[in-house]
């Protein structure tokens, strides 16, 4: 029996809490990012399928829904999803992924 261990490509905080209307920063670390990788942020609202919020190769970009910004470090080893004024309806599981 062969067992393959796969190291996670990204690390995120497991749990974040904020009050309605107070900005929040959802950080993601990806120290082994490849040149060809794009950074994706998704969210999954309760009872729904995951939805793509933003994707970028290396440029930080503004988002309209939810209002905020996808930030990428200059070395591309970390990123963050900043939500300007999260509302109750923004409570979800947020994922960052490379691909």
mmCIF file of N, CA and C in Angstrom:
data_model
loop_
_atom_site.group_PDB
_atom_site.id
_atom_site.type_symbol
_atom_site.label_atom_id
_atom_site.label_comp_id
_atom_site.label_asym_id
_atom_site.label_seq_id
_atom_site.Cartn_x
_atom_site.Cartn_y
_atom_site.Cartn_z
ATOM 1 N N UNK A 1 0.860 -1.186 0.000
ATOM 2 C CA UNK A 1 0.000 0.000 0.000
ATOM 3 C C UNK A 1 0.893 1.231 0.000
ATOM 4 N N UNK A 2 0.714 2.092 -0.975
ATOM 5 C CA UNK A 2 1.489 3.331 -1.068
ATOM 6 C C UNK A 2 0.599 4.507 -0.670
ATOM 7 N N UNK A 3 1.134 5.378 0.141
ATOM 8 C CA UNK A 3 0.389 6.557 0.581
ATOM 9 C C UNK A 3 1.178 7.795 0.173
ATOM 10 N N UNK A 4 0.547 8.673 -0.548
ATOM 11 C CA UNK A 4 1.215 9.909 -0.981
ATOM 12 C C UNK A 4 0.769 11.051 -0.081
ATOM 13 N N UNK A 5 1.725 11.785 0.433
ATOM 14 C CA UNK A 5 1.409 12.958 1.250
ATOM 15 C C UNK A 5 1.511 14.194 0.360
ATOM 16 N N UNK A 6 0.486 14.994 0.356
ATOM 17 C CA UNK A 6 0.473 16.209 -0.453
ATOM 18 C C UNK A 6 0.500 17.407 0.480
ATOM 19 N N UNK A 7 1.486 18.292 0.279
ATOM 20 C CA UNK A 7 1.562 19.484 1.102
ATOM 21 C C UNK A 7 0.598 20.532 0.581
ATOM 22 N N UNK A 8 -0.099 21.174 1.480
ATOM 23 C CA UNK A 8 -1.042 22.218 1.068
ATOM 24 C C UNK A 8 -0.286 23.332 0.367
ATOM 25 N N UNK A 9 -0.858 23.820 -0.724
ATOM 26 C CA UNK A 9 -0.221 24.906 -1.469
ATOM 27 C C UNK A 9 -0.540 26.264 -0.856
ATOM 28 N N UNK A 10 -1.640 26.343 -0.136
ATOM 29 C CA UNK A 10 -2.024 27.622 0.471
ATOM 30 C C UNK A 10 -2.382 27.412 1.936
ATOM 31 N N UNK A 11 -2.172 28.445 2.726
ATOM 32 C CA UNK A 11 -2.586 28.417 4.133
ATOM 33 C C UNK A 11 -3.454 29.643 4.396
ATOM 34 N N UNK A 12 -4.544 29.432 5.131
ATOM 35 C CA UNK A 12 -5.455 30.508 5.497
ATOM 36 C C UNK A 12 -5.786 30.402 6.975
ATOM 37 N N UNK A 13 -6.286 31.522 7.524
ATOM 38 C CA UNK A 13 -6.818 31.461 8.885
ATOM 39 C C UNK A 13 -8.034 30.550 8.871
ATOM 40 N N UNK A 14 -8.226 29.806 9.955
ATOM 41 C CA UNK A 14 -9.359 28.887 10.005
ATOM 42 C C UNK A 14 -10.664 29.588 10.327
ATOM 43 N N UNK A 15 -10.595 30.689 11.070
ATOM 44 C CA UNK A 15 -11.830 31.312 11.530
ATOM 45 C C UNK A 15 -11.595 32.798 11.752
ATOM 46 N N UNK A 16 -12.443 33.633 11.187
ATOM 47 C CA UNK A 16 -12.377 35.081 11.389
ATOM 48 C C UNK A 16 -13.757 35.598 11.716
ATOM 49 N N UNK A 17 -13.809 36.594 12.588
ATOM 50 C CA UNK A 17 -15.086 37.190 12.970
ATOM 51 C C UNK A 17 -14.959 38.702 12.892
ATOM 52 N N UNK A 18 -16.001 39.345 12.416
ATOM 53 C CA UNK A 18 -16.059 40.798 12.431
ATOM 54 C C UNK A 18 -17.497 41.202 12.701
ATOM 55 N N UNK A 19 -17.686 42.454 13.052
ATOM 56 C CA UNK A 19 -19.045 42.955 13.223
ATOM 57 C C UNK A 19 -19.498 43.555 11.902
ATOM 58 N N UNK A 20 -20.793 43.572 11.688
ATOM 59 C CA UNK A 20 -21.348 44.090 10.446
ATOM 60 C C UNK A 20 -20.859 45.511 10.193
ATOM 61 N N UNK A 21 -20.353 45.753 8.978
ATOM 62 C CA UNK A 21 -19.877 47.079 8.601
ATOM 63 C C UNK A 21 -18.421 47.349 8.939
ATOM 64 N N UNK A 22 -17.762 46.427 9.655
ATOM 65 C CA UNK A 22 -16.349 46.601 10.019
ATOM 66 C C UNK A 22 -15.476 45.809 9.051
ATOM 67 N N UNK A 23 -14.543 46.486 8.405
ATOM 68 C CA UNK A 23 -13.686 45.851 7.394
ATOM 69 C C UNK A 23 -12.954 44.642 7.959
ATOM 70 N N UNK A 24 -12.692 43.689 7.075
ATOM 71 C CA UNK A 24 -11.986 42.471 7.473
ATOM 72 C C UNK A 24 -10.991 42.085 6.372
ATOM 73 N N UNK A 25 -9.880 41.523 6.778
ATOM 74 C CA UNK A 25 -8.819 41.112 5.862
ATOM 75 C C UNK A 25 -8.650 39.601 5.964
ATOM 76 N N UNK A 26 -8.908 38.878 4.881
ATOM 77 C CA UNK A 26 -8.795 37.426 4.858
ATOM 78 C C UNK A 26 -7.470 37.097 4.171
ATOM 79 N N UNK A 27 -6.480 36.681 4.963
ATOM 80 C CA UNK A 27 -5.119 36.493 4.452
ATOM 81 C C UNK A 27 -4.903 35.077 3.934
ATOM 82 N N UNK A 28 -4.031 34.995 2.949
ATOM 83 C CA UNK A 28 -3.681 33.710 2.352
ATOM 84 C C UNK A 28 -2.181 33.688 2.087
ATOM 85 N N UNK A 29 -1.533 32.598 2.467
ATOM 86 C CA UNK A 29 -0.098 32.442 2.257
ATOM 87 C C UNK A 29 0.132 31.328 1.244
ATOM 88 N N UNK A 30 0.952 31.597 0.244
ATOM 89 C CA UNK A 30 1.273 30.591 -0.773
ATOM 90 C C UNK A 30 2.741 30.742 -1.168
ATOM 91 N N UNK A 31 3.646 30.314 -0.252
ATOM 92 C CA UNK A 31 5.083 30.513 -0.456
ATOM 93 C C UNK A 31 5.671 29.754 -1.648
ATOM 94 N N UNK A 32 5.020 28.699 -2.100
ATOM 95 C CA UNK A 32 5.556 27.895 -3.207
ATOM 96 C C UNK A 32 4.847 28.168 -4.533
ATOM 97 N N UNK A 33 4.291 29.365 -4.682
ATOM 98 C CA UNK A 33 3.554 29.709 -5.901
ATOM 99 C C UNK A 33 4.474 29.611 -7.123
ATOM 100 N N UNK A 34 3.929 29.089 -8.212
ATOM 101 C CA UNK A 34 4.688 28.960 -9.467
ATOM 102 C C UNK A 34 4.417 30.181 -10.343
ATOM 103 N N UNK A 35 5.318 30.438 -11.262
ATOM 104 C CA UNK A 35 5.182 31.590 -12.162
ATOM 105 C C UNK A 35 3.866 31.541 -12.925
ATOM 106 N N UNK A 36 3.443 30.353 -13.310
ATOM 107 C CA UNK A 36 2.226 30.206 -14.118
ATOM 108 C C UNK A 36 0.930 30.228 -13.299
ATOM 109 N N UNK A 37 1.028 30.209 -11.968
ATOM 110 C CA UNK A 37 -0.174 30.148 -11.119
ATOM 111 C C UNK A 37 -0.915 31.479 -11.065
ATOM 112 N N UNK A 38 -2.238 31.384 -11.094
ATOM 113 C CA UNK A 38 -3.114 32.508 -10.818
ATOM 114 C C UNK A 38 -3.652 32.337 -9.404
ATOM 115 N N UNK A 39 -3.987 33.444 -8.748
ATOM 116 C CA UNK A 39 -4.544 33.426 -7.395
ATOM 117 C C UNK A 39 -6.051 33.641 -7.515
ATOM 118 N N UNK A 40 -6.812 32.723 -6.935
ATOM 119 C CA UNK A 40 -8.272 32.784 -6.992
ATOM 120 C C UNK A 40 -8.826 32.933 -5.579
ATOM 121 N N UNK A 41 -9.853 33.734 -5.414
ATOM 122 C CA UNK A 41 -10.612 33.776 -4.160
ATOM 123 C C UNK A 41 -12.055 33.417 -4.462
ATOM 124 N N UNK A 42 -12.585 32.488 -3.671
ATOM 125 C CA UNK A 42 -13.968 32.031 -3.790
ATOM 126 C C UNK A 42 -14.663 32.253 -2.449
ATOM 127 N N UNK A 43 -15.975 32.266 -2.504
ATOM 128 C CA UNK A 43 -16.730 32.167 -1.254
ATOM 129 C C UNK A 43 -17.882 31.208 -1.463
ATOM 130 N N UNK A 44 -18.250 30.552 -0.370
ATOM 131 C CA UNK A 44 -19.375 29.628 -0.409
ATOM 132 C C UNK A 44 -20.367 30.040 0.654
ATOM 133 N N UNK A 45 -21.485 30.586 0.207
ATOM 134 C CA UNK A 45 -22.562 30.973 1.118
ATOM 135 C C UNK A 45 -23.283 29.712 1.579
ATOM 136 N N UNK A 46 -23.887 29.733 2.762
ATOM 137 C CA UNK A 46 -24.573 28.536 3.277
ATOM 138 C C UNK A 46 -25.590 27.984 2.281
ATOM 139 N N UNK A 47 -25.495 26.690 2.005
ATOM 140 C CA UNK A 47 -26.434 26.025 1.110
ATOM 141 C C UNK A 47 -26.221 26.313 -0.368
ATOM 142 N N UNK A 48 -25.130 26.988 -0.718
ATOM 143 C CA UNK A 48 -24.870 27.349 -2.123
ATOM 144 C C UNK A 48 -23.557 26.721 -2.589
ATOM 145 N N UNK A 49 -23.342 26.722 -3.894
ATOM 146 C CA UNK A 49 -22.066 26.251 -4.427
ATOM 147 C C UNK A 49 -21.050 27.389 -4.360
ATOM 148 N N UNK A 50 -19.747 27.078 -4.370
ATOM 149 C CA UNK A 50 -18.734 28.140 -4.318
ATOM 150 C C UNK A 50 -18.853 29.081 -5.513
ATOM 151 N N UNK A 51 -18.604 30.369 -5.281
ATOM 152 C CA UNK A 51 -18.621 31.354 -6.368
ATOM 153 C C UNK A 51 -17.284 32.070 -6.417
ATOM 154 N N UNK A 52 -16.794 32.294 -7.624
ATOM 155 C CA UNK A 52 -15.528 32.979 -7.824
ATOM 156 C C UNK A 52 -15.732 34.475 -7.575
ATOM 157 N N UNK A 53 -14.903 35.045 -6.685
ATOM 158 C CA UNK A 53 -14.980 36.478 -6.393
ATOM 159 C C UNK A 53 -13.973 37.269 -7.201
ATOM 160 N N UNK A 54 -12.744 36.767 -7.299
ATOM 161 C CA UNK A 54 -11.683 37.490 -8.007
ATOM 162 C C UNK A 54 -10.560 36.539 -8.350
ATOM 163 N N UNK A 55 -9.870 36.854 -9.426
ATOM 164 C CA UNK A 55 -8.704 36.077 -9.848
ATOM 165 C C UNK A 55 -7.684 37.051 -10.434
ATOM 166 N N UNK A 56 -6.427 36.799 -10.143
ATOM 167 C CA UNK A 56 -5.355 37.648 -10.666
ATOM 168 C C UNK A 56 -4.058 36.859 -10.729
ATOM 169 N N UNK A 57 -3.162 37.316 -11.571
ATOM 170 C CA UNK A 57 -1.832 36.714 -11.631
ATOM 171 C C UNK A 57 -0.919 37.394 -10.628
ATOM 172 N N UNK A 58 -0.885 38.729 -10.653
ATOM 173 C CA UNK A 58 0.002 39.444 -9.734
ATOM 174 C C UNK A 58 -0.443 40.851 -9.398
ATOM 175 N N UNK A 59 -1.459 41.358 -10.058
ATOM 176 C CA UNK A 59 -1.907 42.736 -9.844
ATOM 177 C C UNK A 59 -3.056 42.764 -8.844
ATOM 178 N N UNK A 60 -2.953 43.619 -7.842
ATOM 179 C CA UNK A 60 -4.062 43.801 -6.912
ATOM 180 C C UNK A 60 -5.224 44.420 -7.670
ATOM 181 N N UNK A 61 -6.455 44.084 -7.279
ATOM 182 C CA UNK A 61 -7.611 44.611 -8.010
ATOM 183 C C UNK A 61 -8.790 44.848 -7.092
ATOM 184 N N UNK A 62 -9.594 45.840 -7.434
ATOM 185 C CA UNK A 62 -10.813 46.153 -6.686
ATOM 186 C C UNK A 62 -11.908 45.165 -7.054
ATOM 187 N N UNK A 63 -12.829 44.950 -6.095
ATOM 188 C CA UNK A 63 -13.987 44.081 -6.321
ATOM 189 C C UNK A 63 -15.243 44.889 -6.051
ATOM 190 N N UNK A 64 -16.297 44.556 -6.784
ATOM 191 C CA UNK A 64 -17.565 45.262 -6.595
ATOM 192 C C UNK A 64 -18.517 44.490 -5.685
ATOM 193 N N UNK A 65 -18.553 43.163 -5.834
ATOM 194 C CA UNK A 65 -19.461 42.347 -5.016
ATOM 195 C C UNK A 65 -18.695 41.147 -4.484
ATOM 196 N N UNK A 66 -18.471 41.049 -3.199
ATOM 197 C CA UNK A 66 -18.690 42.110 -2.217
ATOM 198 C C UNK A 66 -17.653 43.221 -2.413
ATOM 199 N N UNK A 67 -17.982 44.411 -1.942
ATOM 200 C CA UNK A 67 -17.081 45.539 -2.132
ATOM 201 C C UNK A 67 -15.792 45.323 -1.349
ATOM 202 N N UNK A 68 -14.676 45.460 -2.035
ATOM 203 C CA UNK A 68 -13.397 45.249 -1.377
ATOM 204 C C UNK A 68 -12.259 45.245 -2.373
ATOM 205 N N UNK A 69 -11.197 44.537 -2.012
ATOM 206 C CA UNK A 69 -10.000 44.510 -2.848
ATOM 207 C C UNK A 69 -9.263 43.191 -2.660
ATOM 208 N N UNK A 70 -8.775 42.647 -3.767
ATOM 209 C CA UNK A 70 -7.873 41.502 -3.729
ATOM 210 C C UNK A 70 -6.467 42.075 -3.810
ATOM 211 N N UNK A 71 -5.691 41.872 -2.760
ATOM 212 C CA UNK A 71 -4.326 42.392 -2.678
ATOM 213 C C UNK A 71 -3.347 41.249 -2.859
ATOM 214 N N UNK A 72 -2.257 41.517 -3.603
ATOM 215 C CA UNK A 72 -1.206 40.521 -3.820
ATOM 216 C C UNK A 72 0.132 41.168 -3.480
ATOM 217 N N UNK A 73 0.961 40.459 -2.707
ATOM 218 C CA UNK A 73 2.285 40.979 -2.365
ATOM 219 C C UNK A 73 3.169 41.022 -3.612
ATOM 220 N N UNK A 74 4.199 41.848 -3.575
ATOM 221 C CA UNK A 74 5.078 41.995 -4.736
ATOM 222 C C UNK A 74 5.783 40.698 -5.101
ATOM 223 N N UNK A 75 6.098 39.863 -4.111
ATOM 224 C CA UNK A 75 6.756 38.587 -4.418
ATOM 225 C C UNK A 75 5.744 37.463 -4.700
ATOM 226 N N UNK A 76 4.443 37.786 -4.638
ATOM 227 C CA UNK A 76 3.323 36.863 -4.920
ATOM 228 C C UNK A 76 3.238 35.708 -3.930
ATOM 229 N N UNK A 77 3.942 35.780 -2.822
ATOM 230 C CA UNK A 77 3.901 34.680 -1.846
ATOM 231 C C UNK A 77 2.749 34.793 -0.858
ATOM 232 N N UNK A 78 2.049 35.896 -0.899
ATOM 233 C CA UNK A 78 0.864 36.051 -0.048
ATOM 234 C C UNK A 78 -0.142 36.949 -0.748
ATOM 235 N N UNK A 79 -1.377 36.815 -0.310
ATOM 236 C CA UNK A 79 -2.462 37.626 -0.850
ATOM 237 C C UNK A 79 -3.488 37.818 0.259
ATOM 238 N N UNK A 80 -4.438 38.689 0.020
ATOM 239 C CA UNK A 80 -5.484 38.924 1.008
ATOM 240 C C UNK A 80 -6.728 39.444 0.306
ATOM 241 N N UNK A 81 -7.853 39.055 0.842
ATOM 242 C CA UNK A 81 -9.138 39.561 0.373
ATOM 243 C C UNK A 81 -9.629 40.530 1.439
ATOM 244 N N UNK A 82 -9.694 41.802 1.092
ATOM 245 C CA UNK A 82 -10.140 42.830 2.023
ATOM 246 C C UNK A 82 -11.577 43.194 1.696
ATOM 247 N N UNK A 83 -12.473 43.011 2.669
ATOM 248 C CA UNK A 83 -13.884 43.371 2.492
ATOM 249 C C UNK A 83 -14.126 44.682 3.221
ATOM 250 N N UNK A 84 -14.568 45.690 2.472
ATOM 251 C CA UNK A 84 -14.701 47.054 3.004
ATOM 252 C C UNK A 84 -15.754 47.165 4.106
ATOM 253 N N UNK A 85 -16.966 46.733 3.820
ATOM 254 C CA UNK A 85 -18.061 46.825 4.794
ATOM 255 C C UNK A 85 -18.905 45.561 4.738
ATOM 256 N N UNK A 86 -18.370 44.459 5.257
ATOM 257 C CA UNK A 86 -19.131 43.208 5.161
ATOM 258 C C UNK A 86 -20.481 43.304 5.862
ATOM 259 N N UNK A 87 -21.456 42.686 5.245
ATOM 260 C CA UNK A 87 -22.819 42.629 5.780
ATOM 261 C C UNK A 87 -23.118 41.207 6.248
ATOM 262 N N UNK A 88 -24.212 41.069 6.927
ATOM 263 C CA UNK A 88 -24.619 39.748 7.414
ATOM 264 C C UNK A 88 -24.668 38.730 6.271
ATOM 265 N N UNK A 89 -25.113 39.164 5.107
ATOM 266 C CA UNK A 89 -25.221 38.284 3.937
ATOM 267 C C UNK A 89 -23.884 37.863 3.358
ATOM 268 N N UNK A 90 -22.793 38.446 3.842
ATOM 269 C CA UNK A 90 -21.458 38.066 3.374
ATOM 270 C C UNK A 90 -20.842 36.964 4.231
ATOM 271 N N UNK A 91 -21.552 36.533 5.276
ATOM 272 C CA UNK A 91 -21.056 35.441 6.121
ATOM 273 C C UNK A 91 -20.981 34.176 5.269
ATOM 274 N N UNK A 92 -19.776 33.621 5.132
ATOM 275 C CA UNK A 92 -19.570 32.492 4.237
ATOM 276 C C UNK A 92 -18.221 31.861 4.544
ATOM 277 N N UNK A 93 -17.930 30.770 3.851
ATOM 278 C CA UNK A 93 -16.598 30.191 3.873
ATOM 279 C C UNK A 93 -15.852 30.795 2.688
ATOM 280 N N UNK A 94 -14.700 31.396 2.948
ATOM 281 C CA UNK A 94 -13.887 32.016 1.908
ATOM 282 C C UNK A 94 -12.651 31.155 1.656
ATOM 283 N N UNK A 95 -12.372 30.911 0.380
ATOM 284 C CA UNK A 95 -11.266 30.055 -0.014
ATOM 285 C C UNK A 95 -10.305 30.825 -0.906
ATOM 286 N N UNK A 96 -9.029 30.535 -0.749
ATOM 287 C CA UNK A 96 -8.065 31.011 -1.735
ATOM 288 C C UNK A 96 -7.442 29.778 -2.361
ATOM 289 N N UNK A 97 -7.140 29.868 -3.655
ATOM 290 C CA UNK A 97 -6.610 28.723 -4.387
ATOM 291 C C UNK A 97 -5.630 29.202 -5.452
ATOM 292 N N UNK A 98 -4.732 28.310 -5.837
ATOM 293 C CA UNK A 98 -3.795 28.592 -6.925
ATOM 294 C C UNK A 98 -4.140 27.674 -8.091
ATOM 295 N N UNK A 99 -3.894 28.172 -9.291
ATOM 296 C CA UNK A 99 -4.132 27.323 -10.445
ATOM 297 C C UNK A 99 -3.957 28.077 -11.736
#
